Amino acid sequence: MNSHLASVGEKLAANFGQSELLEEREDSATDFNLNVIDAESMWKLINCLQSSKACEMEGVTVRLLTDAGPRISDPITHIINLSIESSCFASCWKVSLVTPIFKDGNWGEPNNYRLITLLSLISKLAERMVHDQLYEHLRQEVFFSDAQSGFRKGHFTTTCLIDFLDGIYDDIENGMVSGVLFLDLKKAFDLVNHKILLNKMRSAGLSTKCVKWFDSYLKNRCQATKVNNEMSSVGRVRYGIPQGSILGLLLFVIYINDLPQSLHDSRVHLYADDMVISVTGTSTEDLDVKLSARLQKVASWMRSNQFTLNVKKTNIMTFGTTHTINRIGELEIVDGTERVEVVENAKYLGVMLDRKLSFSDHVQYIKKKCICRIKMLTKLRPIVGENVSLSLYKSLMVPLLDYTDVVYDTLSARDNAILQRMQNCALKVVIQTEWRTPTKEIHQRLHMNLVANR
């Protein structure tokens, strides 16, 4: 399994030619350089670590670092500063341990596993220091595309959804139909080409020395896979960004940041690799032409950046009123020889969307998940007390009921009642009361608001 996981990006990248060489240019006085850090900053960072789990590649725990922090913060600071000054990321920091967690489907299919990656704690301290400096530089330079909401301060899935839906609501109010492409990038994080990424970082104003540090950070990385307490041999990872790392998500945002520039005449919304493109039209032909043109532009960018579109998971959906949607016939958008599927509903950033934005499909989606969690809570309630049950309710149920609730605050009375019943059932399990107990009495006792008032 490890050989497959380590070579996913390399196998997919074999479909592309050789990438361009690293860009060479003279440094300027305004180019960004990494600064060395002080022991006080390192000690504060160590104190902020929350995980209590050990990284099995080195046997160092957060507890060990925090307990010994006053004595080892100076040596750790010195080591990380040597890395910055020499533009060299230590080889022992480049080894990751992957634990596959089965999701569903065929047990023998590696793609049916969710991967948990462990990295050196010391390497994560170095990454955090570098990440904060790089992010601040990019923020000051107004580098990030307005279309990108992923992993940026002040931007969340909720704000991304609100921005996306506001455009659709405007189209509906103007009597138009919104045509939306929900794009799926195949193994996007595994396909990041290091040379292309480093060139983009150079163009973003990073100095030669700084880019050299990131080159050292990315190349010659290795990983091993652990299954049932058995460790595989170590395999080389030549493509992609380090999974489970602190810098990886920011590096991916840098890599994909210029994609919206090729779609300046469309509404584009990105949350890391989750991407939607919206156009407005009045007829089937109008939407066909516009969506096809946008898809071709995306395909062109992907070829240049050695990404692959997963056409089977890419969908098209139209939004509007019953009257305007009925005017639109079957859309036929093709990528190469494959036809993009037109769907009646789609899941975007965890929210089920239907063509009329009633969110009834999303309510049913939440209901199904709530029922499973209420059953779990019912089994646990005889074993644990009310306080623990209430904590379980807050960790299991509240995130389902609260997630992006401002996006669908115009639910029908029927859908609101469904969500309220889910909350009532869970709270009755928590306090083990009679099912006929008035809802108001339960909420007052537990100091809980109704779903509609949360």
One Martini backbone bead per residue (centre of mass of N, CA, C, O) as a GRO file, in nm:
protein
  454
    1MET     BB    1   0.056   0.063  -0.019
    2ASN     BB    2   0.290   0.271   0.003
    3SER     BB    3   0.373   0.278  -0.296
    4HIS     BB    4   0.105   0.402  -0.387
    5LEU     BB    5   0.089   0.658  -0.207
    6ALA     BB    6   0.378   0.778  -0.291
    7SER     BB    7   0.296   0.759  -0.631
    8VAL     BB    8   0.045   0.912  -0.725
    9GLY     BB    9   0.160   1.176  -0.849
   10GLU     BB   10   0.368   1.047  -1.043
   11LYS     BB   11   0.165   0.888  -1.220
   12LEU     BB   12  -0.009   1.134  -1.311
   13ALA     BB   13   0.242   1.310  -1.420
   14ALA     BB   14   0.314   1.123  -1.671
   15ASN     BB   15   0.106   1.282  -1.867
   16PHE     BB   16   0.328   1.487  -1.858
   17GLY     BB   17   0.565   1.692  -1.904
   18GLN     BB   18   0.815   1.882  -1.860
   19SER     BB   19   0.904   2.118  -1.657
   20GLU     BB   20   1.010   2.403  -1.584
   21LEU     BB   21   1.249   2.589  -1.488
   22LEU     BB   22   1.388   2.773  -1.272
   23GLU     BB   23   1.377   3.091  -1.198
   24GLU     BB   24   1.597   3.356  -1.308
   25ARG     BB   25   1.684   3.627  -1.085
   26GLU     BB   26   1.727   3.916  -0.944
   27ASP     BB   27   1.742   4.050  -0.657
   28SER     BB   28   1.558   4.255  -0.444
   29ALA     BB   29   1.496   4.471  -0.180
   30THR     BB   30   1.180   4.352  -0.161
   31ASP     BB   31   1.239   4.081  -0.098
   32PHE     BB   32   1.167   3.790   0.063
   33ASN     BB   33   1.274   3.697   0.397
   34LEU     BB   34   1.375   3.497   0.636
   35ASN     BB   35   1.358   3.502   0.981
   36VAL     BB   36   1.479   3.481   1.267
   37ILE     BB   37   1.439   3.351   1.590
   38ASP     BB   38   1.326   3.342   1.921
   39ALA     BB   39   1.290   3.183   2.225
   40GLU     BB   40   1.024   3.316   2.312
   41SER     BB   41   0.857   3.235   2.063
   42MET     BB   42   0.900   2.933   2.099
   43TRP     BB   43   0.771   2.904   2.380
   44LYS     BB   44   0.489   3.001   2.294
   45LEU     BB   45   0.444   2.778   2.083
   46ILE     BB   46   0.468   2.533   2.270
   47ASN     BB   47   0.224   2.626   2.458
   48CYS     BB   48   0.009   2.594   2.206
   49LEU     BB   49   0.016   2.309   2.219
   50GLN     BB   50  -0.242   2.037   2.225
   51SER     BB   51  -0.139   1.780   2.160
   52SER     BB   52  -0.083   1.434   2.311
   53LYS     BB   53   0.053   1.307   2.077
   54ALA     BB   54   0.274   1.104   1.930
   55CYS     BB   55   0.550   1.084   1.722
   56GLU     BB   56   0.662   0.783   1.588
   57MET     BB   57   0.929   0.885   1.442
   58GLU     BB   58   1.051   1.007   1.750
   59GLY     BB   59   0.891   1.007   2.042
   60VAL     BB   60   0.763   1.297   2.062
   61THR     BB   61   0.594   1.496   2.286
   62VAL     BB   62   0.420   1.757   2.402
   63ARG     BB   63   0.477   1.710   2.700
   64LEU     BB   64   0.783   1.717   2.673
   65LEU     BB   65   0.807   2.004   2.558
   66THR     BB   66   0.661   2.160   2.788
   67ASP     BB   67   0.832   2.058   3.029
   68ALA     BB   68   1.121   2.132   2.870
   69GLY     BB   69   1.109   2.417   2.744
   70PRO     BB   70   1.308   2.608   2.912
   71ARG     BB   71   1.562   2.417   2.811
   72ILE     BB   72   1.488   2.365   2.480
   73SER     BB   73   1.428   2.632   2.324
   74ASP     BB   74   1.712   2.717   2.244
   75PRO     BB   75   1.801   2.470   2.071
   76ILE     BB   76   1.560   2.479   1.875
   77THR     BB   77   1.609   2.763   1.773
   78HIS     BB   78   1.892   2.709   1.660
   79ILE     BB   79   1.811   2.491   1.453
   80ILE     BB   80   1.604   2.660   1.291
   81ASN     BB   81   1.802   2.891   1.218
   82LEU     BB   82   1.993   2.713   1.055
   83SER     BB   83   1.786   2.643   0.842
   84ILE     BB   84   1.737   2.935   0.742
   85GLU     BB   85   2.039   3.020   0.683
   86SER     BB   86   2.093   2.745   0.493
   87SER     BB   87   1.848   2.641   0.329
   88CYS     BB   88   1.774   2.378   0.528
   89PHE     BB   89   1.593   2.078   0.549
   90ALA     BB   90   1.578   1.830   0.742
   91SER     BB   91   1.563   1.496   0.678
   92CYS     BB   92   1.415   1.400   0.948
   93TRP     BB   93   1.159   1.598   0.872
   94LYS     BB   94   1.062   1.426   0.591
   95VAL     BB   95   0.923   1.209   0.764
   96SER     BB   96   0.631   1.005   0.731
   97LEU     BB   97   0.330   0.879   0.894
   98VAL     BB   98   0.090   0.646   0.774
   99THR     BB   99  -0.268   0.609   0.847
  100PRO     BB  100  -0.515   0.403   0.741
  101ILE     BB  101  -0.871   0.476   0.701
  102PHE     BB  102  -1.156   0.328   0.660
  103LYS     BB  103  -1.450   0.389   0.478
  104ASP     BB  104  -1.538   0.241   0.188
  105GLY     BB  105  -1.585  -0.054   0.025
  106ASN     BB  106  -1.299  -0.176  -0.086
  107TRP     BB  107  -1.037  -0.294   0.102
  108GLY     BB  108  -0.821  -0.320  -0.153
  109GLU     BB  109  -0.862  -0.007  -0.195
  110PRO     BB  110  -0.666   0.268  -0.139
  111ASN     BB  111  -0.892   0.499  -0.204
  112ASN     BB  112  -1.073   0.389   0.065
  113TYR     BB  113  -0.876   0.582   0.235
  114ARG     BB  114  -0.797   0.760   0.516
  115LEU     BB  115  -0.532   0.984   0.592
  116ILE     BB  116  -0.294   0.973   0.858
  117THR     BB  117  -0.048   1.221   0.940
  118LEU     BB  118   0.281   1.207   1.071
  119LEU     BB  119   0.502   1.442   1.223
  120SER     BB  120   0.740   1.622   1.324
  121LEU     BB  121   0.738   1.846   1.580
  122ILE     BB  122   0.981   2.019   1.504
  123SER     BB  123   0.890   2.072   1.212
  124LYS     BB  124   0.629   2.225   1.298
  125LEU     BB  125   0.770   2.461   1.430
  126ALA     BB  126   0.913   2.556   1.176
  127GLU     BB  127   0.660   2.591   1.000
  128ARG     BB  128   0.514   2.804   1.170
  129MET     BB  129   0.725   3.027   1.147
  130VAL     BB  130   0.718   3.040   0.835
  131HIS     BB  131   0.419   3.076   0.783
  132ASP     BB  132   0.373   3.350   0.926
  133GLN     BB  133   0.568   3.510   0.746
  134LEU     BB  134   0.448   3.443   0.466
  135TYR     BB  135   0.156   3.530   0.510
  136GLU     BB  136   0.216   3.828   0.577
  137HIS     BB  137   0.344   3.897   0.308
  138LEU     BB  138   0.101   3.824   0.124
  139ARG     BB  139  -0.099   4.015   0.259
  140GLN     BB  140   0.057   4.286   0.209
  141GLU     BB  141   0.064   4.216  -0.117
  142VAL     BB  142  -0.210   4.119  -0.217
  143PHE     BB  143  -0.210   3.811  -0.334
  144PHE     BB  144  -0.481   3.712  -0.284
  145SER     BB  145  -0.755   3.600  -0.406
  146ASP     BB  146  -1.090   3.681  -0.381
  147ALA     BB  147  -1.183   3.375  -0.448
  148GLN     BB  148  -1.021   3.293  -0.190
  149SER     BB  149  -1.103   3.113   0.132
  150GLY     BB  150  -0.872   2.929   0.198
  151PHE     BB  151  -0.674   2.964   0.469
  152ARG     BB  152  -0.794   3.247   0.572
  153LYS     BB  153  -0.824   3.516   0.739
  154GLY     BB  154  -1.174   3.568   0.772
  155HIS     BB  155  -1.221   3.286   0.626
  156PHE     BB  156  -1.500   3.074   0.534
  157THR     BB  157  -1.740   2.864   0.442
  158THR     BB  158  -1.966   3.064   0.499
  159THR     BB  159  -1.859   3.308   0.333
  160CYS     BB  160  -1.845   3.155   0.067
  161LEU     BB  161  -2.145   3.080   0.046
  162ILE     BB  162  -2.264   3.363   0.061
  163ASP     BB  163  -2.125   3.475  -0.191
  164PHE     BB  164  -2.236   3.264  -0.389
  165LEU     BB  165  -2.549   3.305  -0.326
  166ASP     BB  166  -2.578   3.605  -0.385
  167GLY     BB  167  -2.546   3.581  -0.693
  168ILE     BB  168  -2.795   3.399  -0.736
  169TYR     BB  169  -3.009   3.585  -0.611
  170ASP     BB  170  -2.967   3.812  -0.815
  171ASP     BB  171  -3.053   3.651  -1.063
  172ILE     BB  172  -3.339   3.583  -0.968
  173GLU     BB  173  -3.438   3.882  -0.932
  174ASN     BB  174  -3.365   3.925  -1.261
  175GLY     BB  175  -3.477   3.659  -1.418
  176MET     BB  176  -3.249   3.453  -1.402
  177VAL     BB  177  -2.997   3.204  -1.475
  178SER     BB  178  -2.786   2.981  -1.306
  179GLY     BB  179  -2.470   2.855  -1.400
  180VAL     BB  180  -2.298   2.567  -1.251
  181LEU     BB  181  -1.966   2.467  -1.174
  182PHE     BB  182  -1.855   2.162  -1.025
  183LEU     BB  183  -1.531   2.110  -0.937
  184ASP     BB  184  -1.292   1.831  -0.980
  185LEU     BB  185  -0.980   1.754  -0.849
  186LYS     BB  186  -0.739   1.527  -0.911
  187LYS     BB  187  -0.527   1.492  -0.671
  188ALA     BB  188  -0.421   1.786  -0.603
  189PHE     BB  189  -0.209   1.756  -0.363
  190ASP     BB  190  -0.038   1.527  -0.527
  191LEU     BB  191   0.023   1.721  -0.806
  192VAL     BB  192   0.222   1.913  -0.714
  193ASN     BB  193   0.460   2.103  -0.870
  194HIS     BB  194   0.757   2.216  -0.759
  195LYS     BB  195   0.860   2.405  -0.985
  196ILE     BB  196   0.604   2.568  -1.022
  197LEU     BB  197   0.579   2.664  -0.731
  198LEU     BB  198   0.856   2.811  -0.709
  199ASN     BB  199   0.795   3.014  -0.936
  200LYS     BB  200   0.553   3.144  -0.792
  201MET     BB  201   0.718   3.239  -0.546
  202ARG     BB  202   0.907   3.419  -0.704
  203SER     BB  203   0.673   3.602  -0.820
  204ALA     BB  204   0.586   3.679  -0.508
  205GLY     BB  205   0.882   3.786  -0.380
  206LEU     BB  206   1.095   3.572  -0.337
  207SER     BB  207   1.387   3.485  -0.261
  208THR     BB  208   1.636   3.277  -0.338
  209LYS     BB  209   1.685   3.173  -0.048
  210CYS     BB  210   1.391   3.109   0.019
  211VAL     BB  211   1.336   2.910  -0.215
  212LYS     BB  212   1.556   2.713  -0.128
  213TRP     BB  213   1.413   2.622   0.132
  214PHE     BB  214   1.159   2.508  -0.014
  215ASP     BB  215   1.310   2.306  -0.184
  216SER     BB  216   1.414   2.143   0.060
  217TYR     BB  217   1.131   2.084   0.182
  218LEU     BB  218   1.017   1.915  -0.077
  219LYS     BB  219   1.253   1.740  -0.119
  220ASN     BB  220   1.312   1.417  -0.030
  221ARG     BB  221   1.060   1.275   0.056
  222CYS     BB  222   0.909   1.055   0.306
  223GLN     BB  223   0.725   0.735   0.358
  224ALA     BB  224   0.522   0.551   0.588
  225THR     BB  225   0.322   0.259   0.664
  226LYS     BB  226   0.062   0.182   0.911
  227VAL     BB  227  -0.056  -0.159   0.984
  228ASN     BB  228  -0.121  -0.327   1.250
  229ASN     BB  229   0.173  -0.249   1.369
  230GLU     BB  230   0.290  -0.235   1.073
  231MET     BB  231   0.579  -0.153   0.888
  232SER     BB  232   0.690  -0.012   0.625
  233SER     BB  233   0.865   0.091   0.393
  234VAL     BB  234   1.037   0.349   0.254
  235GLY     BB  235   0.908   0.614   0.050
  236ARG     BB  236   0.919   0.821  -0.223
  237VAL     BB  237   0.828   1.174  -0.261
  238ARG     BB  238   0.788   1.383  -0.565
  239TYR     BB  239   0.495   1.485  -0.510
  240GLY     BB  240   0.350   1.732  -0.367
  241ILE     BB  241   0.223   1.796  -0.056
  242PRO     BB  242   0.244   1.777   0.273
  243GLN     BB  243   0.070   1.588   0.467
  244GLY     BB  244  -0.015   1.740   0.776
  245SER     BB  245   0.087   2.014   0.735
  246ILE     BB  246   0.129   2.362   0.768
  247LEU     BB  247   0.233   2.459   0.476
  248GLY     BB  248   0.068   2.306   0.257
  249LEU     BB  249  -0.193   2.484   0.230
  250LEU     BB  250  -0.048   2.746   0.145
  251LEU     BB  251   0.093   2.629  -0.105
  252PHE     BB  252  -0.167   2.559  -0.255
  253VAL     BB  253  -0.280   2.844  -0.275
  254ILE     BB  254  -0.047   2.951  -0.445
  255TYR     BB  255  -0.080   2.754  -0.687
  256ILE     BB  256  -0.407   2.839  -0.738
  257ASN     BB  257  -0.435   3.160  -0.742
  258ASP     BB  258  -0.434   3.211  -1.079
  259LEU     BB  259  -0.697   3.084  -1.189
  260PRO     BB  260  -0.910   3.327  -1.179
  261GLN     BB  261  -0.770   3.504  -1.406
  262SER     BB  262  -0.898   3.319  -1.646
  263LEU     BB  263  -1.203   3.414  -1.500
  264HIS     BB  264  -1.290   3.733  -1.500
  265ASP     BB  265  -1.597   3.677  -1.638
  266SER     BB  266  -1.653   3.536  -1.355
  267ARG     BB  267  -1.780   3.350  -1.090
  268VAL     BB  268  -1.545   3.273  -0.835
  269HIS     BB  269  -1.499   2.986  -0.604
  270LEU     BB  270  -1.267   2.919  -0.334
  271TYR     BB  271  -1.175   2.615  -0.133
  272ALA     BB  272  -0.909   2.548  -0.227
  273ASP     BB  273  -1.026   2.274  -0.430
  274ASP     BB  274  -1.301   2.409  -0.411
  275MET     BB  275  -1.495   2.468  -0.714
  276VAL     BB  276  -1.680   2.749  -0.860
  277ILE     BB  277  -1.879   2.839  -1.155
  278SER     BB  278  -2.054   3.136  -1.259
  279VAL     BB  279  -2.340   3.200  -1.467
  280THR     BB  280  -2.546   3.395  -1.691
  281GLY     BB  281  -2.884   3.327  -1.823
  282THR     BB  282  -3.177   3.268  -2.069
  283SER     BB  283  -3.059   3.005  -2.212
  284THR     BB  284  -2.933   2.720  -2.325
  285GLU     BB  285  -2.725   2.837  -2.525
  286ASP     BB  286  -2.600   3.045  -2.336
  287LEU     BB  287  -2.496   2.843  -2.118
  288ASP     BB  288  -2.334   2.658  -2.300
  289VAL     BB  289  -2.126   2.864  -2.398
  290LYS     BB  290  -2.022   2.970  -2.124
  291LEU     BB  291  -1.944   2.699  -1.985
  292SER     BB  292  -1.754   2.594  -2.206
  293ALA     BB  293  -1.552   2.827  -2.194
  294ARG     BB  294  -1.472   2.790  -1.894
  295LEU     BB  295  -1.376   2.496  -1.915
  296GLN     BB  296  -1.145   2.554  -2.116
  297LYS     BB  297  -0.986   2.742  -1.930
  298VAL     BB  298  -0.937   2.536  -1.708
  299ALA     BB  299  -0.796   2.324  -1.885
  300SER     BB  300  -0.558   2.505  -1.962
  301TRP     BB  301  -0.450   2.553  -1.676
  302MET     BB  302  -0.407   2.254  -1.605
  303ARG     BB  303  -0.195   2.192  -1.818
  304SER     BB  304   0.013   2.408  -1.716
  305ASN     BB  305  -0.017   2.274  -1.397
  306GLN     BB  306  -0.064   1.961  -1.383
  307PHE     BB  307  -0.371   1.901  -1.392
  308THR     BB  308  -0.684   1.715  -1.314
  309LEU     BB  309  -0.999   1.649  -1.429
  310ASN     BB  310  -1.290   1.517  -1.271
  311VAL     BB  311  -1.555   1.448  -1.460
  312LYS     BB  312  -1.727   1.244  -1.283
  313LYS     BB  313  -1.731   1.485  -1.038
  314THR     BB  314  -1.841   1.684  -1.238
  315ASN     BB  315  -2.089   1.951  -1.227
  316ILE     BB  316  -2.417   2.065  -1.325
  317MET     BB  317  -2.616   2.364  -1.238
  318THR     BB  318  -2.937   2.510  -1.194
  319PHE     BB  319  -3.072   2.836  -1.104
  320GLY     BB  320  -3.414   2.917  -0.989
  321THR     BB  321  -3.713   2.939  -1.087
  322THR     BB  322  -3.961   2.761  -1.211
  323HIS     BB  323  -3.991   2.936  -1.467
  324THR     BB  324  -3.687   2.966  -1.557
  325ILE     BB  325  -3.607   2.662  -1.558
  326ASN     BB  326  -3.820   2.568  -1.778
  327ARG     BB  327  -3.657   2.719  -2.014
  328ILE     BB  328  -3.442   2.502  -1.961
  329GLY     BB  329  -3.264   2.275  -2.098
  330GLU     BB  330  -3.037   2.047  -2.188
  331LEU     BB  331  -2.720   2.032  -2.105
  332GLU     BB  332  -2.399   2.033  -2.313
  333ILE     BB  333  -2.103   1.947  -2.160
  334VAL     BB  334  -1.762   1.915  -2.280
  335ASP     BB  335  -1.464   1.714  -2.199
  336GLY     BB  336  -1.372   1.628  -2.477
  337THR     BB  337  -1.540   1.311  -2.451
  338GLU     BB  338  -1.678   1.413  -2.186
  339ARG     BB  339  -1.970   1.440  -2.008
  340VAL     BB  340  -2.126   1.661  -1.811
  341GLU     BB  341  -2.316   1.640  -1.541
  342VAL     BB  342  -2.656   1.689  -1.472
  343VAL     BB  343  -2.806   1.821  -1.176
  344GLU     BB  344  -3.040   1.869  -0.899
  345ASN     BB  345  -2.803   1.822  -0.687
  346ALA     BB  346  -2.552   1.960  -0.449
  347LYS     BB  347  -2.239   1.945  -0.280
  348TYR     BB  348  -2.123   2.236  -0.087
  349LEU     BB  349  -1.945   2.263   0.183
  350GLY     BB  350  -2.175   2.065   0.329
  351VAL     BB  351  -2.412   2.163   0.128
  352MET     BB  352  -2.729   2.113   0.013
  353LEU     BB  353  -2.830   2.178  -0.321
  354ASP     BB  354  -3.094   2.328  -0.489
  355ARG     BB  355  -3.244   2.490  -0.757
  356LYS     BB  356  -3.434   2.677  -0.537
  357LEU     BB  357  -3.315   2.712  -0.249
  358SER     BB  358  -3.470   2.548  -0.001
  359PHE     BB  359  -3.300   2.315   0.167
  360SER     BB  360  -3.444   2.033   0.192
  361ASP     BB  361  -3.207   1.841   0.135
  362HIS     BB  362  -3.038   1.934   0.380
  363VAL     BB  363  -3.235   1.853   0.601
  364GLN     BB  364  -3.228   1.549   0.532
  365TYR     BB  365  -2.927   1.520   0.578
  366ILE     BB  366  -2.932   1.601   0.877
  367LYS     BB  367  -3.139   1.397   0.978
  368LYS     BB  368  -2.979   1.141   0.918
  369LYS     BB  369  -2.742   1.212   1.108
  370CYS     BB  370  -2.902   1.255   1.370
  371ILE     BB  371  -3.016   0.972   1.404
  372CYS     BB  372  -2.742   0.832   1.442
  373ARG     BB  373  -2.661   1.004   1.699
  374ILE     BB  374  -2.904   0.935   1.877
  375LYS     BB  375  -2.846   0.633   1.891
  376MET     BB  376  -2.573   0.665   2.026
  377LEU     BB  377  -2.676   0.824   2.274
  378THR     BB  378  -2.873   0.603   2.376
  379LYS     BB  379  -2.649   0.387   2.436
  380LEU     BB  380  -2.476   0.578   2.638
  381ARG     BB  381  -2.664   0.690   2.866
  382PRO     BB  382  -2.655   0.442   3.081
  383ILE     BB  383  -2.336   0.487   3.132
  384VAL     BB  384  -2.374   0.789   3.151
  385GLY     BB  385  -2.424   1.094   3.243
  386GLU     BB  386  -2.566   1.398   3.195
  387ASN     BB  387  -2.309   1.566   3.148
  388VAL     BB  388  -2.186   1.385   2.930
  389SER     BB  389  -2.431   1.388   2.742
  390LEU     BB  390  -2.423   1.692   2.692
  391SER     BB  391  -2.142   1.693   2.565
  392LEU     BB  392  -2.220   1.504   2.332
  393TYR     BB  393  -2.434   1.683   2.213
  394LYS     BB  394  -2.239   1.925   2.151
  395SER     BB  395  -2.044   1.742   1.961
  396LEU     BB  396  -2.270   1.594   1.771
  397MET     BB  397  -2.521   1.803   1.717
  398VAL     BB  398  -2.452   2.107   1.699
  399PRO     BB  399  -2.278   2.108   1.436
  400LEU     BB  400  -2.517   2.023   1.254
  401LEU     BB  401  -2.718   2.267   1.330
  402ASP     BB  402  -2.496   2.517   1.291
  403TYR     BB  403  -2.387   2.475   1.019
  404THR     BB  404  -2.441   2.734   0.817
  405ASP     BB  405  -2.727   2.855   0.918
  406VAL     BB  406  -2.726   3.140   0.772
  407VAL     BB  407  -2.775   3.028   0.482
  408TYR     BB  408  -3.069   2.875   0.589
  409ASP     BB  409  -3.285   3.103   0.734
  410THR     BB  410  -3.540   3.037   0.506
  411LEU     BB  411  -3.701   2.820   0.608
  412SER     BB  412  -3.946   2.630   0.635
  413ALA     BB  413  -4.162   2.521   0.868
  414ARG     BB  414  -4.119   2.223   0.811
  415ASP     BB  415  -3.802   2.218   0.828
  416ASN     BB  416  -3.780   2.338   1.110
  417ALA     BB  417  -3.938   2.106   1.251
  418ILE     BB  418  -3.735   1.883   1.192
  419LEU     BB  419  -3.495   2.004   1.351
  420GLN     BB  420  -3.645   2.029   1.622
  421ARG     BB  421  -3.694   1.726   1.664
  422MET     BB  422  -3.399   1.648   1.684
  423GLN     BB  423  -3.336   1.813   1.935
  424ASN     BB  424  -3.551   1.699   2.123
  425CYS     BB  425  -3.461   1.403   2.119
  426ALA     BB  426  -3.176   1.449   2.232
  427LEU     BB  427  -3.258   1.592   2.503
  428LYS     BB  428  -3.432   1.355   2.613
  429VAL     BB  429  -3.194   1.164   2.637
  430VAL     BB  430  -3.018   1.326   2.831
  431ILE     BB  431  -3.264   1.353   3.068
  432GLN     BB  432  -3.463   1.120   3.072
  433THR     BB  433  -3.751   1.177   2.959
  434GLU     BB  434  -4.049   1.215   2.868
  435TRP     BB  435  -4.191   1.247   2.554
  436ARG     BB  436  -4.427   1.452   2.675
  437THR     BB  437  -4.247   1.664   2.741
  438PRO     BB  438  -4.214   1.980   2.726
  439THR     BB  439  -4.002   2.167   2.541
  440LYS     BB  440  -3.975   2.422   2.718
  441GLU     BB  441  -3.875   2.273   2.973
  442ILE     BB  442  -3.613   2.160   2.854
  443HIS     BB  443  -3.479   2.429   2.764
  444GLN     BB  444  -3.476   2.563   3.041
  445ARG     BB  445  -3.306   2.355   3.195
  446LEU     BB  446  -3.059   2.370   2.958
  447HIS     BB  447  -3.031   2.644   2.816
  448MET     BB  448  -3.193   2.632   2.533
  449ASN     BB  449  -3.239   2.693   2.208
  450LEU     BB  450  -3.398   2.710   1.945
  451VAL     BB  451  -3.318   2.656   1.628
  452ALA     BB  452  -3.439   2.931   1.513
  453ASN     BB  453  -3.268   3.099   1.762
  454ARG     BB  454  -2.947   3.039   1.720
   0.00000   0.00000   0.00000
